[in-house]
Amino acid sequence: MKLDMGTIQITLIILFMSVIHAVAAAASTPSLELLRVKSELVDPTGVLHSWSPESHFCRWNGVECSEDQTQVIALNLSDSGLSGSISAELWNLTSLETLDLSSNFLNGSIPVEIGKLQSLTALLLHSNYLSGEIPQEISRLKKLQVLRIGNNMLTGVITPRIGELTELRVLGLGYCQLNGSIPKELGNLKQMESLFLEENQLQGPIPEEIRGCKNLQTFVASNNRLEGTIPASLGSLPSLEILNLANNSLSGSIPTDLSHLSSLQHLNLLGNQLNGSIPAELNQLGQLQWVDLSFNRLSGSITLLSSQLHNLEALVLSGNDLKGSNVIPSNFCSSSQSKLQKLFLAQNDLSGTFPLEILNCLSLQQLDLSENNYDGDLPSAIGKLQNLTDLFLQNNSFSGQIPSEIGNLTQLENLYMFDNAIRGNLPPEIGRLHQLTNIYLYDNQISGEIPRELTNCTKLTDIDFFGNHFTGPIPETIGKLKNLVMLQLRQNGLSGPIPPSLGYCRSLEILALADNKLSGTLPPTFRFLSKLFKVTLYNNSFQGPLPSSLSQLKNLQIINFCHNRFNGSISPLLGSSSLSALDLTNNSFSGPIPSMLASSINLTRLRLAHNQLTGTIPPEFGQLTNLQFLDLSFNNLTGELSEAQFSRFKKLQHFLLSNNQLTGIMPSWLGTLEELGELDLSSNNLHGDIPKSLGNCSNLLKLSLHGNILTGSIPEELGNLTSLNVLNLQRNNISGTIPKTIENCRKLFELRVSENSLTGSIPDEIGKLTELQVILDLSHNSFSGEIPTSLGNLIKLERLNLSCNHLQGKIPSSLAKLTSLHRLNLSNNDLRGRIPETFSGFPVSSFQGNSPEGLCGRPMEVCLRSGGKKGMSNAAVVGIIAVIVFSSTVICLVMVYIMVRMWCHWREVAISSTVDGGGGAGREQRREMRGRKGGDDQFWKLSQLVQ
């Protein structure tokens, strides 16, 4: 039979299309799609090793197939260590019902093609590194019941179209960077049981429409920026078991409608701005187990009663405005029914004595009353709380002694009573707390010896008894505390040596025994403290050389042995290359500074002052480039300041080398240490000029170069030191004038340039240094001219010394404003004129040795009123008065003598007249005398009377 050409062509075309379709179908089988997915993933752990063409894809790891094994219905590769992006080939697996790629390292965005997987009921992409926005195409997944894409780096807003996923039961969007508001469309999700929105940047109010989620059991929106009030409509969610709105900016009161949440077990509203009282209606929530209302502004009394909330295990009300002594009701706990394990009332304003109502909560495990105003004694009945594991009573005003009944708290692990006024002895019953791991009693007034029984608490890791009045020795059995990590006994009155057994506390990392009366040498067992990184023994009476075995302590970072009596070499302390701070000030260490110290390249603080160290500073010091504090003062160090040693100290803030025997020129490289805040090279033998480069050290607060042999002038560049507080250049050979740029150092409160060869006038600009307070000392120079009136502006100044100069003129009346002065010396100048009345209380020595015309006014000579002539001193006045008194006395005596002589003469005349018989001659003489009265000789002459 013969076929026509048309029919043949049609047949060939059909066959060709069938072949193409078959090839295409073969090319899009699930196995090929999955292999393409594998090719785009990085699989370091080999979880995809089974994905091979040699086996059927339904047998591959993580793959679940349909019953006929032709389609992939589930792909679970969670927590497989995979990285890379989500392959576009996945979207061809349209039969997928579950896709779980969670807890991997996937990046990139969620592709918009996800909308093709319309059979999906569960999409889990959480805990990866996915970024970008949530695609709106996700709304096409109408069968989706579980959507968890949180814990990624997703941004943008929550698309309102999620509200179209009406079958959704779980929505997890927490721990991303989502912003905007909670879309009200979420209220359309009638089947939703769990909503997780925590740890985003969501803001605005909680939408009222959320009440539409009638099956909602868990609502977590903590750690966002939500505002407004808590909607009362939340009370219409009868299935709600967990409500967590912590750490937002919600305000207003707690709605009483929440009392309708009969299934509620966890209520967390901490860290908001809620105010008002705690609604008593919440006592109706019989299923409530955990309530955290801390760090709000709640006031009033505690209305939540453990006696009614029989399932309540935790009540956290810390950080509110609860005040007074009657906040806890008497029926707070029912000893027979209470399940309360945690009660936190810290950081309120509660007062009065320890609330005895709590002692009925026998199930309590954690009690926190810290940072309130409780006072009085601790009740002995506290021993009833035998289930306590944590007792926090710090930062109150509890007094009295720790009751011995505390030994009944045998489950106690943490005891915090620091910063109270507890006194008396620490009871030996403390040794019964065998579970105790931390005991903090610092800043109290506890006295007596540390009970030996404490060392029975062998689980102890931290002991802090700082700032008490403990006396006696450290218990010899301290070595029993094998788990001890920190031993803080600073600032007590402990005495005696360090027990050798301490060396067996091999877990010890911090040892603080400073500020006690401990003595003796360090025990050789110290070498066993191999984990020790911080040891402070300062302000004790330890003595002797350091055990050489200390060099075995390779983890030491901080050492402070200052103010003791140690001697010998410091080498045993240098075995650790991790040292960051070493302070051996005020001991009797001797010998040279070991060069091996330079191997501690992390050293930031080195203080070796007030010892007997000799030799030169090791050149290897240049390796200590992290040094911030270097104090080698008050030793016997010699040599010069080498640029190679110190110029690399770019982080140095304190450079103290005073009172040594250093020589050489004052180095200019000091100006490169721009972080310097304190430079003290005083009392050495340095010479040369003060480097101008010091003006570059703009952070300098103290510059002390006194007691050297410096010459030249004060550089103007010091005016750049605008933060300078102290400038001391005294006892050098500096010449020239004080630069006017000194006025820029406005923060100076101490200026000393005495005992130099400075000349010229005192610059007016010094009067602009109005913060000068401690002293202004310009004495023993050659300043001339008058005292500037501007010095009267230094109203804070306490000491002024301008003595031993060539100052002239009067003391300016403006200095009368210096009412803070308590020492003044203007002696040995050429000053004259009146001393201001304000200075009358200073001694004469403050003004002696001025010009011949001198100073007058108290306490010197009195000034004359006319012509400005010099007044007489007090001594001159006294002398004149003495002369007048003496002269008057002599005159009086002479007159008495004359009168006596006259009386005697008259008597002789009278006797003579009687002898002559009748007295005629006497009468004659009297007449003659009367006749002379009123004549030329009115008064008798002394010569006539005494003949």
mmCIF file with all atom_site columns, N, CA, C and O in Angstrom, residues 874-907:
data_model
loop_
_atom_site.group_PDB
_atom_site.id
_atom_site.type_symbol
_atom_site.label_atom_id
_atom_site.label_alt_id
_atom_site.label_comp_id
_atom_site.label_asym_id
_atom_site.label_entity_id
_atom_site.label_seq_id
_atom_site.pdbx_PDB_ins_code
_atom_site.Cartn_x
_atom_site.Cartn_y
_atom_site.Cartn_z
_atom_site.occupancy
_atom_site.B_iso_or_equiv
_atom_site.pdbx_formal_charge
_atom_site.auth_seq_id
_atom_site.auth_comp_id
_atom_site.auth_asym_id
_atom_site.auth_atom_id
_atom_site.pdbx_PDB_model_num
ATOM 1   N N  . ASN A 1 874 ? 55.319 98.949  116.207 1.00 0.00 ? 874 ASN A N  1
ATOM 2   C CA . ASN A 1 874 ? 54.795 98.685  117.549 1.00 0.00 ? 874 ASN A CA 1
ATOM 3   C C  . ASN A 1 874 ? 55.897 98.796  118.587 1.00 0.00 ? 874 ASN A C  1
ATOM 4   O O  . ASN A 1 874 ? 55.696 99.302  119.688 1.00 0.00 ? 874 ASN A O  1
ATOM 5   N N  . ALA A 1 875 ? 57.088 98.345  118.242 1.00 0.00 ? 875 ALA A N  1
ATOM 6   C CA . ALA A 1 875 ? 58.208 98.393  119.189 1.00 0.00 ? 875 ALA A CA 1
ATOM 7   C C  . ALA A 1 875 ? 58.587 99.833  119.508 1.00 0.00 ? 875 ALA A C  1
ATOM 8   O O  . ALA A 1 875 ? 58.890 100.181 120.661 1.00 0.00 ? 875 ALA A O  1
ATOM 9   N N  . ALA A 1 876 ? 58.559 100.712 118.451 1.00 0.00 ? 876 ALA A N  1
ATOM 10  C CA . ALA A 1 876 ? 58.916 102.118 118.683 1.00 0.00 ? 876 ALA A CA 1
ATOM 11  C C  . ALA A 1 876 ? 57.902 102.787 119.593 1.00 0.00 ? 876 ALA A C  1
ATOM 12  O O  . ALA A 1 876 ? 58.243 103.581 120.477 1.00 0.00 ? 876 ALA A O  1
ATOM 13  N N  . VAL A 1 877 ? 56.621 102.492 119.359 1.00 0.00 ? 877 VAL A N  1
ATOM 14  C CA . VAL A 1 877 ? 55.569 103.070 120.192 1.00 0.00 ? 877 VAL A CA 1
ATOM 15  C C  . VAL A 1 877 ? 55.754 102.668 121.649 1.00 0.00 ? 877 VAL A C  1
ATOM 16  O O  . VAL A 1 877 ? 55.654 103.485 122.573 1.00 0.00 ? 877 VAL A O  1
ATOM 17  N N  . VAL A 1 878 ? 56.039 101.394 121.865 1.00 0.00 ? 878 VAL A N  1
ATOM 18  C CA . VAL A 1 878 ? 56.250 100.899 123.226 1.00 0.00 ? 878 VAL A CA 1
ATOM 19  C C  . VAL A 1 878 ? 57.436 101.607 123.871 1.00 0.00 ? 878 VAL A C  1
ATOM 20  O O  . VAL A 1 878 ? 57.411 101.997 125.049 1.00 0.00 ? 878 VAL A O  1
ATOM 21  N N  . GLY A 1 879 ? 58.500 101.847 123.107 1.00 0.00 ? 879 GLY A N  1
ATOM 22  C CA . GLY A 1 879 ? 59.696 102.525 123.639 1.00 0.00 ? 879 GLY A CA 1
ATOM 23  C C  . GLY A 1 879 ? 59.403 103.940 124.077 1.00 0.00 ? 879 GLY A C  1
ATOM 24  O O  . GLY A 1 879 ? 59.856 104.389 125.143 1.00 0.00 ? 879 GLY A O  1
ATOM 25  N N  . ILE A 1 880 ? 58.644 104.645 123.233 1.00 0.00 ? 880 ILE A N  1
ATOM 26  C CA . ILE A 1 880 ? 58.314 106.039 123.557 1.00 0.00 ? 880 ILE A CA 1
ATOM 27  C C  . ILE A 1 880 ? 57.486 106.108 124.829 1.00 0.00 ? 880 ILE A C  1
ATOM 28  O O  . ILE A 1 880 ? 57.713 106.940 125.718 1.00 0.00 ? 880 ILE A O  1
ATOM 29  N N  . ILE A 1 881 ? 56.506 105.215 124.922 1.00 0.00 ? 881 ILE A N  1
ATOM 30  C CA . ILE A 1 881 ? 55.661 105.199 126.126 1.00 0.00 ? 881 ILE A CA 1
ATOM 31  C C  . ILE A 1 881 ? 56.504 104.936 127.360 1.00 0.00 ? 881 ILE A C  1
ATOM 32  O O  . ILE A 1 881 ? 56.310 105.552 128.417 1.00 0.00 ? 881 ILE A O  1
ATOM 33  N N  . ALA A 1 882 ? 57.470 104.049 127.241 1.00 0.00 ? 882 ALA A N  1
ATOM 34  C CA . ALA A 1 882 ? 58.336 103.732 128.388 1.00 0.00 ? 882 ALA A CA 1
ATOM 35  C C  . ALA A 1 882 ? 59.141 104.947 128.831 1.00 0.00 ? 882 ALA A C  1
ATOM 36  O O  . ALA A 1 882 ? 59.314 105.216 130.035 1.00 0.00 ? 882 ALA A O  1
ATOM 37  N N  . VAL A 1 883 ? 59.649 105.714 127.845 1.00 0.00 ? 883 VAL A N  1
ATOM 38  C CA . VAL A 1 883 ? 60.438 106.927 128.180 1.00 0.00 ? 883 VAL A CA 1
ATOM 39  C C  . VAL A 1 883 ? 59.563 107.944 128.895 1.00 0.00 ? 883 VAL A C  1
ATOM 40  O O  . VAL A 1 883 ? 59.970 108.566 129.890 1.00 0.00 ? 883 VAL A O  1
ATOM 41  N N  . ILE A 1 884 ? 58.320 108.120 128.386 1.00 0.00 ? 884 ILE A N  1
ATOM 42  C CA . ILE A 1 884 ? 57.424 109.105 129.004 1.00 0.00 ? 884 ILE A CA 1
ATOM 43  C C  . ILE A 1 884 ? 57.123 108.711 130.438 1.00 0.00 ? 884 ILE A C  1
ATOM 44  O O  . ILE A 1 884 ? 57.144 109.536 131.366 1.00 0.00 ? 884 ILE A O  1
ATOM 45  N N  . VAL A 1 885 ? 56.835 107.451 130.659 1.00 0.00 ? 885 VAL A N  1
ATOM 46  C CA . VAL A 1 885 ? 56.529 106.990 132.004 1.00 0.00 ? 885 VAL A CA 1
ATOM 47  C C  . VAL A 1 885 ? 57.731 107.196 132.936 1.00 0.00 ? 885 VAL A C  1
ATOM 48  O O  . VAL A 1 885 ? 57.592 107.654 134.076 1.00 0.00 ? 885 VAL A O  1
ATOM 49  N N  . PHE A 1 886 ? 58.907 106.864 132.431 1.00 0.00 ? 886 PHE A N  1
ATOM 50  C CA . PHE A 1 886 ? 60.114 107.026 133.262 1.00 0.00 ? 886 PHE A CA 1
ATOM 51  C C  . PHE A 1 886 ? 60.349 108.488 133.629 1.00 0.00 ? 886 PHE A C  1
ATOM 52  O O  . PHE A 1 886 ? 60.626 108.843 134.783 1.00 0.00 ? 886 PHE A O  1
ATOM 53  N N  . SER A 1 887 ? 60.208 109.358 132.620 1.00 0.00 ? 887 SER A N  1
ATOM 54  C CA . SER A 1 887 ? 60.437 110.796 132.871 1.00 0.00 ? 887 SER A CA 1
ATOM 55  C C  . SER A 1 887 ? 59.434 111.332 133.880 1.00 0.00 ? 887 SER A C  1
ATOM 56  O O  . SER A 1 887 ? 59.781 112.108 134.780 1.00 0.00 ? 887 SER A O  1
ATOM 57  N N  . SER A 1 888 ? 58.198 110.955 133.737 1.00 0.00 ? 888 SER A N  1
ATOM 58  C CA . SER A 1 888 ? 57.162 111.420 134.667 1.00 0.00 ? 888 SER A CA 1
ATOM 59  C C  . SER A 1 888 ? 57.468 110.967 136.084 1.00 0.00 ? 888 SER A C  1
ATOM 60  O O  . SER A 1 888 ? 57.283 111.720 137.053 1.00 0.00 ? 888 SER A O  1
ATOM 61  N N  . THR A 1 889 ? 57.952 109.805 136.233 1.00 0.00 ? 889 THR A N  1
ATOM 62  C CA . THR A 1 889 ? 58.284 109.271 137.557 1.00 0.00 ? 889 THR A CA 1
ATOM 63  C C  . THR A 1 889 ? 59.398 110.074 138.210 1.00 0.00 ? 889 THR A C  1
ATOM 64  O O  . THR A 1 889 ? 59.345 110.430 139.393 1.00 0.00 ? 889 THR A O  1
ATOM 65  N N  . VAL A 1 890 ? 60.419 110.382 137.418 1.00 0.00 ? 890 VAL A N  1
ATOM 66  C CA . VAL A 1 890 ? 61.554 111.172 137.953 1.00 0.00 ? 890 VAL A CA 1
ATOM 67  C C  . VAL A 1 890 ? 61.099 112.550 138.400 1.00 0.00 ? 890 VAL A C  1
ATOM 68  O O  . VAL A 1 890 ? 61.464 113.050 139.487 1.00 0.00 ? 890 VAL A O  1
ATOM 69  N N  . ILE A 1 891 ? 60.252 113.183 137.579 1.00 0.00 ? 891 ILE A N  1
ATOM 70  C CA . ILE A 1 891 ? 59.770 114.531 137.930 1.00 0.00 ? 891 ILE A CA 1
ATOM 71  C C  . ILE A 1 891 ? 58.984 114.502 139.222 1.00 0.00 ? 891 ILE A C  1
ATOM 72  O O  . ILE A 1 891 ? 59.129 115.354 140.110 1.00 0.00 ? 891 ILE A O  1
ATOM 73  N N  . CYS A 1 892 ? 58.124 113.490 139.323 1.00 0.00 ? 892 CYS A N  1
ATOM 74  C CA . CYS A 1 892 ? 57.317 113.363 140.547 1.00 0.00 ? 892 CYS A CA 1
ATOM 75  C C  . CYS A 1 892 ? 58.204 113.193 141.774 1.00 0.00 ? 892 CYS A C  1
ATOM 76  O O  . CYS A 1 892 ? 57.973 113.797 142.837 1.00 0.00 ? 892 CYS A O  1
ATOM 77  N N  . LEU A 1 893 ? 59.224 112.416 141.666 1.00 0.00 ? 893 LEU A N  1
ATOM 78  C CA . LEU A 1 893 ? 60.136 112.190 142.793 1.00 0.00 ? 893 LEU A CA 1
ATOM 79  C C  . LEU A 1 893 ? 60.853 113.474 143.189 1.00 0.00 ? 893 LEU A C  1
ATOM 80  O O  . LEU A 1 893 ? 61.044 113.780 144.377 1.00 0.00 ? 893 LEU A O  1
ATOM 81  N N  . VAL A 1 894 ? 61.270 114.244 142.184 1.00 0.00 ? 894 VAL A N  1
ATOM 82  C CA . VAL A 1 894 ? 61.961 115.522 142.474 1.00 0.00 ? 894 VAL A CA 1
ATOM 83  C C  . VAL A 1 894 ? 61.024 116.470 143.201 1.00 0.00 ? 894 VAL A C  1
ATOM 84  O O  . VAL A 1 894 ? 61.408 117.148 144.188 1.00 0.00 ? 894 VAL A O  1
ATOM 85  N N  . MET A 1 895 ? 59.777 116.564 142.756 1.00 0.00 ? 895 MET A N  1
ATOM 86  C CA . MET A 1 895 ? 58.824 117.472 143.379 1.00 0.00 ? 895 MET A CA 1
ATOM 87  C C  . MET A 1 895 ? 58.535 117.055 144.811 1.00 0.00 ? 895 MET A C  1
ATOM 88  O O  . MET A 1 895 ? 58.422 117.899 145.712 1.00 0.00 ? 895 MET A O  1
ATOM 89  N N  . VAL A 1 896 ? 58.433 115.772 145.053 1.00 0.00 ? 896 VAL A N  1
ATOM 90  C CA . VAL A 1 896 ? 58.229 115.296 146.425 1.00 0.00 ? 896 VAL A CA 1
ATOM 91  C C  . VAL A 1 896 ? 59.408 115.703 147.307 1.00 0.00 ? 896 VAL A C  1
ATOM 92  O O  . VAL A 1 896 ? 59.258 116.159 148.455 1.00 0.00 ? 896 VAL A O  1
ATOM 93  N N  . TYR A 1 897 ? 60.597 115.574 146.737 1.00 0.00 ? 897 TYR A N  1
ATOM 94  C CA . TYR A 1 897 ? 61.812 115.934 147.492 1.00 0.00 ? 897 TYR A CA 1
ATOM 95  C C  . TYR A 1 897 ? 61.799 117.423 147.854 1.00 0.00 ? 897 TYR A C  1
ATOM 96  O O  . TYR A 1 897 ? 62.106 117.834 148.983 1.00 0.00 ? 897 TYR A O  1
ATOM 97  N N  . ILE A 1 898 ? 61.402 118.267 146.895 1.00 0.00 ? 898 ILE A N  1
ATOM 98  C CA . ILE A 1 898 ? 61.369 119.723 147.113 1.00 0.00 ? 898 ILE A CA 1
ATOM 99  C C  . ILE A 1 898 ? 60.364 120.056 148.209 1.00 0.00 ? 898 ILE A C  1
ATOM 100 O O  . ILE A 1 898 ? 60.636 120.861 149.118 1.00 0.00 ? 898 ILE A O  1
ATOM 101 N N  . MET A 1 899 ? 59.191 119.406 148.132 1.00 0.00 ? 899 MET A N  1
ATOM 102 C CA . MET A 1 899 ? 58.174 119.698 149.129 1.00 0.00 ? 899 MET A CA 1
ATOM 103 C C  . MET A 1 899 ? 58.638 119.298 150.525 1.00 0.00 ? 899 MET A C  1
ATOM 104 O O  . MET A 1 899 ? 58.373 119.990 151.521 1.00 0.00 ? 899 MET A O  1
ATOM 105 N N  . VAL A 1 900 ? 59.311 118.194 150.613 1.00 0.00 ? 900 VAL A N  1
ATOM 106 C CA . VAL A 1 900 ? 59.838 117.771 151.924 1.00 0.00 ? 900 VAL A CA 1
ATOM 107 C C  . VAL A 1 900 ? 60.842 118.798 152.448 1.00 0.00 ? 900 VAL A C  1
ATOM 108 O O  . VAL A 1 900 ? 60.826 119.179 153.638 1.00 0.00 ? 900 VAL A O  1
ATOM 109 N N  . ARG A 1 901 ? 61.709 119.306 151.595 1.00 0.00 ? 901 ARG A N  1
ATOM 110 C CA . ARG A 1 901 ? 62.714 120.296 152.009 1.00 0.00 ? 901 ARG A CA 1
ATOM 111 C C  . ARG A 1 901 ? 62.050 121.590 152.461 1.00 0.00 ? 901 ARG A C  1
ATOM 112 O O  . ARG A 1 901 ? 62.444 122.224 153.468 1.00 0.00 ? 901 ARG A O  1
ATOM 113 N N  . MET A 1 902 ? 61.012 121.986 151.751 1.00 0.00 ? 902 MET A N  1
ATOM 114 C CA . MET A 1 902 ? 60.306 123.211 152.124 1.00 0.00 ? 902 MET A CA 1
ATOM 115 C C  . MET A 1 902 ? 59.678 123.047 153.499 1.00 0.00 ? 902 MET A C  1
ATOM 116 O O  . MET A 1 902 ? 59.727 123.952 154.361 1.00 0.00 ? 902 MET A O  1
ATOM 117 N N  . TRP A 1 903 ? 59.064 121.886 153.713 1.00 0.00 ? 903 TRP A N  1
ATOM 118 C CA . TRP A 1 903 ? 58.413 121.650 155.001 1.00 0.00 ? 903 TRP A CA 1
ATOM 119 C C  . TRP A 1 903 ? 59.442 121.723 156.140 1.00 0.00 ? 903 TRP A C  1
ATOM 120 O O  . TRP A 1 903 ? 59.202 122.306 157.205 1.00 0.00 ? 903 TRP A O  1
ATOM 121 N N  . CYS A 1 904 ? 60.596 121.165 155.889 1.00 0.00 ? 904 CYS A N  1
ATOM 122 C CA . CYS A 1 904 ? 61.658 121.173 156.906 1.00 0.00 ? 904 CYS A CA 1
ATOM 123 C C  . CYS A 1 904 ? 62.136 122.612 157.189 1.00 0.00 ? 904 CYS A C  1
ATOM 124 O O  . CYS A 1 904 ? 62.407 123.001 158.331 1.00 0.00 ? 904 CYS A O  1
ATOM 125 N N  . HIS A 1 905 ? 62.239 123.408 156.148 1.00 0.00 ? 905 HIS A N  1
ATOM 126 C CA . HIS A 1 905 ? 62.699 124.784 156.308 1.00 0.00 ? 905 HIS A CA 1
ATOM 127 C C  . HIS A 1 905 ? 61.691 125.611 157.110 1.00 0.00 ? 905 HIS A C  1
ATOM 128 O O  . HIS A 1 905 ? 62.041 126.372 158.017 1.00 0.00 ? 905 HIS A O  1
ATOM 129 N N  . TRP A 1 906 ? 60.406 125.437 156.794 1.00 0.00 ? 906 TRP A N  1
ATOM 130 C CA . TRP A 1 906 ? 59.376 126.154 157.551 1.00 0.00 ? 906 TRP A CA 1
ATOM 131 C C  . TRP A 1 906 ? 59.403 125.779 159.021 1.00 0.00 ? 906 TRP A C  1
ATOM 132 O O  . TRP A 1 906 ? 59.218 126.606 159.911 1.00 0.00 ? 906 TRP A O  1
ATOM 133 N N  . ARG A 1 907 ? 59.645 124.560 159.280 1.00 0.00 ? 907 ARG A N  1
ATOM 134 C CA . ARG A 1 907 ? 59.665 124.089 160.676 1.00 0.00 ? 907 ARG A CA 1
ATOM 135 C C  . ARG A 1 907 ? 60.812 124.746 161.434 1.00 0.00 ? 907 ARG A C  1
ATOM 136 O O  . ARG A 1 907 ? 60.666 125.160 162.605 1.00 0.00 ? 907 ARG A O  1
#
